Coordinates of C-alpha atoms and ligand atoms in Angstrom, one line a residue:
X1463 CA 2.1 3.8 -20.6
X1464 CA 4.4 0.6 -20.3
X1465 CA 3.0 -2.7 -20.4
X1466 CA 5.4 -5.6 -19.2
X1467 CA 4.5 -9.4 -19.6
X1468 CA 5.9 -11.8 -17.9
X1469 CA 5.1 -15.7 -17.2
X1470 CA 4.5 -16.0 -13.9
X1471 CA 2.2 -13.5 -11.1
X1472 CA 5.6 -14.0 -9.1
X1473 CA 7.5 -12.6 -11.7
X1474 CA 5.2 -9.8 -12.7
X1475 CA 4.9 -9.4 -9.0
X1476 CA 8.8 -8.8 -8.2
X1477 CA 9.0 -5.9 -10.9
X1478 CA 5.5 -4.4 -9.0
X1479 CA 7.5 -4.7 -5.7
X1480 CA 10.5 -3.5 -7.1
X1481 CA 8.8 -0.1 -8.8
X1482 CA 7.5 -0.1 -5.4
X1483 CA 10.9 -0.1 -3.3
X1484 CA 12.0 2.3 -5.8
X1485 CA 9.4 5.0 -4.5
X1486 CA 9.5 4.7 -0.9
X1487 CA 13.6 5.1 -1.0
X1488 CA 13.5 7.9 -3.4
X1489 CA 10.4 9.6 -1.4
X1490 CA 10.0 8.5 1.7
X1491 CA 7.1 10.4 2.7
X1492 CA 5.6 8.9 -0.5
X1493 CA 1.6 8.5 -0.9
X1494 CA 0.4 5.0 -2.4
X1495 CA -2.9 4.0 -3.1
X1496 CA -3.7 0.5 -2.5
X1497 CA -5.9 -2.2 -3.6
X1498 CA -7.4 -5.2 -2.2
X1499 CA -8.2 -8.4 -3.4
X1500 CA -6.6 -11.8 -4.4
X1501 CA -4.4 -10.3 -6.8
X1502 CA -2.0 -7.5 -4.3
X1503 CA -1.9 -10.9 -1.9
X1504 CA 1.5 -11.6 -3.5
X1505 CA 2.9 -8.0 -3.3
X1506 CA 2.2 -7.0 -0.1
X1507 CA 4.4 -10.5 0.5
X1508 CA 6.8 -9.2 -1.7
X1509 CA 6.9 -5.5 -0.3
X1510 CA 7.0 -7.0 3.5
X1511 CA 10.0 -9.4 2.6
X1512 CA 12.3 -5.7 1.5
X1513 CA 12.4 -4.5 4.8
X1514 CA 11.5 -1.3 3.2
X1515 CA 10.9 2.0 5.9
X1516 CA 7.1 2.8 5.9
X1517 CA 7.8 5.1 8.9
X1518 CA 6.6 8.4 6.6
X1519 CA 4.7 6.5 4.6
X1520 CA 0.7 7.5 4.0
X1521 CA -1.6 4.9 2.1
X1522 CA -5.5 5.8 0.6
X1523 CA -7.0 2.7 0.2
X1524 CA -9.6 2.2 -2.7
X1525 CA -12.4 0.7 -1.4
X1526 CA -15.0 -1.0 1.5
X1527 CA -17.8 -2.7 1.7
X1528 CA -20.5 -0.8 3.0
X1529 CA -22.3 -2.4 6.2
X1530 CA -19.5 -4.9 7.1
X1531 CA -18.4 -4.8 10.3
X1532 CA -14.5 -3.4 10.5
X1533 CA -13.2 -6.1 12.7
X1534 CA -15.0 -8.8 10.0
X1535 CA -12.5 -10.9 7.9
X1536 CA -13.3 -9.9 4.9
X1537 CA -13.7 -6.3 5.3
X1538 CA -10.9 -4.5 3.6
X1539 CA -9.6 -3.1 6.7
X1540 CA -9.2 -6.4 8.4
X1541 CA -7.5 -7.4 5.0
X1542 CA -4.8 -4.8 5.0
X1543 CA -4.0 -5.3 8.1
X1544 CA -3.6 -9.1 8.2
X1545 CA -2.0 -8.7 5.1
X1546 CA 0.4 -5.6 5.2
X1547 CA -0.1 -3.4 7.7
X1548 CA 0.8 -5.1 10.9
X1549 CA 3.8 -6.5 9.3
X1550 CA 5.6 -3.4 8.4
X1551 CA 6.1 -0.1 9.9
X1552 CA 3.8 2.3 9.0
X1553 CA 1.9 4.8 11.5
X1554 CA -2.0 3.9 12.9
X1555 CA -2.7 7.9 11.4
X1556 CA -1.6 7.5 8.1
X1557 CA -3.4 4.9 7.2
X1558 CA -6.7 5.9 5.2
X1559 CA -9.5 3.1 4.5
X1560 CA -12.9 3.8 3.5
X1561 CA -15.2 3.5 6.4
X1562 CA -18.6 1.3 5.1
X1563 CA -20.0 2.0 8.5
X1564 CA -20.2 5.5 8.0
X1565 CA -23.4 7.4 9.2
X1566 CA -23.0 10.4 6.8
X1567 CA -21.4 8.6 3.4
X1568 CA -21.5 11.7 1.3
X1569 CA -19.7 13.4 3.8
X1570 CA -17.2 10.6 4.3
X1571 CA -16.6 10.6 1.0
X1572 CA -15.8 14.4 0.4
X1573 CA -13.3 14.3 3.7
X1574 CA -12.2 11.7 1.6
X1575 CA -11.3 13.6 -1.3
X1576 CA -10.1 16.7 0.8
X1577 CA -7.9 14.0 3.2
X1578 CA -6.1 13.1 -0.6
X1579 CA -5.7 16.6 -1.5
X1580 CA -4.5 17.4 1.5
X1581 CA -1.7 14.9 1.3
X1582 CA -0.5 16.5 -1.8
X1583 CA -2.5 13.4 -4.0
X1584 CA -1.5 9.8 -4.7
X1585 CA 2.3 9.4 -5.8
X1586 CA 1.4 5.7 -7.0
X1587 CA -2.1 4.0 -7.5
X1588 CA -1.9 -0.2 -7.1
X1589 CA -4.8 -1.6 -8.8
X1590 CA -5.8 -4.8 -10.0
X1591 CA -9.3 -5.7 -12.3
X1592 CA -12.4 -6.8 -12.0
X1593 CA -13.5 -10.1 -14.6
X1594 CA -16.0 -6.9 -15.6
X1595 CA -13.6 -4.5 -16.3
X1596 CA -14.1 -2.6 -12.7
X1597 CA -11.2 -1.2 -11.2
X1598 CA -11.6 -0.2 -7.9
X1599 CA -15.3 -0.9 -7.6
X1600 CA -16.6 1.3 -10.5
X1601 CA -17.9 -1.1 -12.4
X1602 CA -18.5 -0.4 -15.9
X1603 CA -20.4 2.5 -17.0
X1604 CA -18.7 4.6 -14.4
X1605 CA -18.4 8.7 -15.2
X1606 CA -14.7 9.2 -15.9
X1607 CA -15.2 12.4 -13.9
X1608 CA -16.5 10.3 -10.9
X1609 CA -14.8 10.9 -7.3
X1610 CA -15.1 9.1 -4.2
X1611 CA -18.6 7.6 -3.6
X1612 CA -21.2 4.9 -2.9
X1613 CA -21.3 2.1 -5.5
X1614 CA -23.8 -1.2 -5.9
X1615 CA -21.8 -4.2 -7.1
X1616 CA -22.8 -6.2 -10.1
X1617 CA -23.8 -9.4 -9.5
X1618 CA -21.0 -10.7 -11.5
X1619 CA -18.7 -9.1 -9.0
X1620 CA -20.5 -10.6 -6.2
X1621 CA -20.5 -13.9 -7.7
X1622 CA -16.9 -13.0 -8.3
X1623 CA -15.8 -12.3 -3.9
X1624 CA -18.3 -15.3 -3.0
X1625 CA -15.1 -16.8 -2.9
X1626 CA -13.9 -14.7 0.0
X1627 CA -17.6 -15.5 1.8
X1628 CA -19.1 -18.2 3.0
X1629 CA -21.8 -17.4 0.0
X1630 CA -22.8 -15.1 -2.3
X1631 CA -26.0 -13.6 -0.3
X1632 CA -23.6 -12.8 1.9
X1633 CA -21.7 -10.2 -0.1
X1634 CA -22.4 -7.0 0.8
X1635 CA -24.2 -5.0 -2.1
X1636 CA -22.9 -1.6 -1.7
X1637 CA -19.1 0.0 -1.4
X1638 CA -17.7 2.9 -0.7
X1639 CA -14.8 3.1 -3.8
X1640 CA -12.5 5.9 -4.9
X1641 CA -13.9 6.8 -8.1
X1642 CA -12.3 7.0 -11.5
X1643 CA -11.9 10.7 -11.4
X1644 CA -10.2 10.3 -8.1
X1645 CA -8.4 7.1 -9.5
X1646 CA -6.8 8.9 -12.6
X1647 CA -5.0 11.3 -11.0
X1648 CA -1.5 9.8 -9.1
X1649 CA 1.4 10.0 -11.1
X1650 CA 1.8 6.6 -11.4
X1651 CA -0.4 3.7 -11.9
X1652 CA 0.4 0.4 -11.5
X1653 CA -2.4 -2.2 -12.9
X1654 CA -1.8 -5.8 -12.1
X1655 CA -3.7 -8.1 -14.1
X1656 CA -3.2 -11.9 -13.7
X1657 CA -4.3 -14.5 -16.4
X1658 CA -7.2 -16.7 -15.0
X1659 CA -6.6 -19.7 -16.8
X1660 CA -2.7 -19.8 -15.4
Ligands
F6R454 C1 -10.0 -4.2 -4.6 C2 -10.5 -3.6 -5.9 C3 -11.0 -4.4 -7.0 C4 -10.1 -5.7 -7.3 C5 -10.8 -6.5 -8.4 C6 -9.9 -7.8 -8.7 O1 -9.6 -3.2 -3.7 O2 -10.6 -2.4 -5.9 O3 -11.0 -3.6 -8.1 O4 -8.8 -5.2 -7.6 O5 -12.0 -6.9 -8.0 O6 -10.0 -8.6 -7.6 P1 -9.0 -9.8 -7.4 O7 -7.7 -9.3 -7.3 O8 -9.5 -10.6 -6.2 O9 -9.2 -10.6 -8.7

């Protein structure tokens, strides 16, 4: 494990990015994981400014809110989209996002798992952190052995993304989230963690 500290989110962004770039030219046919949130806002920036070649590129995204419509602004698939997707070149099918609006989620979740497997696994996992400790949404107390499935959010959390809403009841209280068994297996993982008070 390397840990690197650096005095801005720009700067400690640029090395993320950078790590990033390195991957896709080395394998372009490389599998990320991706994460959501206010803390990747400054990659994805980042990784759309390279230029890089996403054409044989295929992404897993962590999580989704469970019951939130796709095409709502603050559903995760509306965020990667607005916020990397549509900017850079990557194709519609290899693009993997939880679907909250699942009928069957134990199903979903299993194709899930088989859809990673499939793909040889995760090359490298983004991730940022929960105030609680959660990353992706397991929040604490999560089974290190966990894979792909239906979490409720802490209130902490949802008081945490009433920022992104228009209030906190209007947090969804359930996600579909890769889980830490799932999360602990790419070759590389790259944590961003931002200091609050900065
Ligand atoms: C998002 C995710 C979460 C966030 C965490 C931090 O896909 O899985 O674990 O990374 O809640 O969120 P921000 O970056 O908004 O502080």
């Amino acid at each position: 494990m390397e840990i690197i500290i650096q005095p801005t989110p720009e700067a400690a962004t640029r090395i993320a990015a950078r790590i990033i770039a390195r991957q896709l030219r080395e394998k372009p046919n490389s599998v990320l994981g991706l994460a959501t949130g206010s803390t990747p806002l400054l990659l994805y920036r980042e990784l759309v400014a390279l230029k890089l070649d996403w054409s044989r590129v295929t992404t897993f995204n962590l999580d989704e809110y469970v019951g939130l419509p796709r095409e709502h602004a603050q559903s995760y698939h509306s965020f990667m989209w607005e916020n990397l997707f549509r900017h850079v070149n990557i194709a519609k099918k290899n693009v993997h996002i939880p679907d909250g609006n699942t009928k069957d989620i134990p199903a979903f979740c299993a194709k899930y798992e088989k859809q990673i497997k499939a793909a040889s696994g995760i090359d490298l996992q983004v991730l940022g952190i929960g105030t609680d400790g959660h990353i992706g949404f397991n929040e604490p107390t999560s089974s290190l052995a966990s894979r792909t499935r239906i979490k409720t959010l802490t209130q902490q959390t949802r008081r945490d993304n009433a920022r992104f809403f228009a209030s906190e009841a209007d947090v969804p209280h359930h996600v579909i989230t890769m889980a830490i068994g799932t999360i602990m297996e790419p070759k590389q993982i790259l944590l961003l963690a931002f200091d609050p008070k900065k």
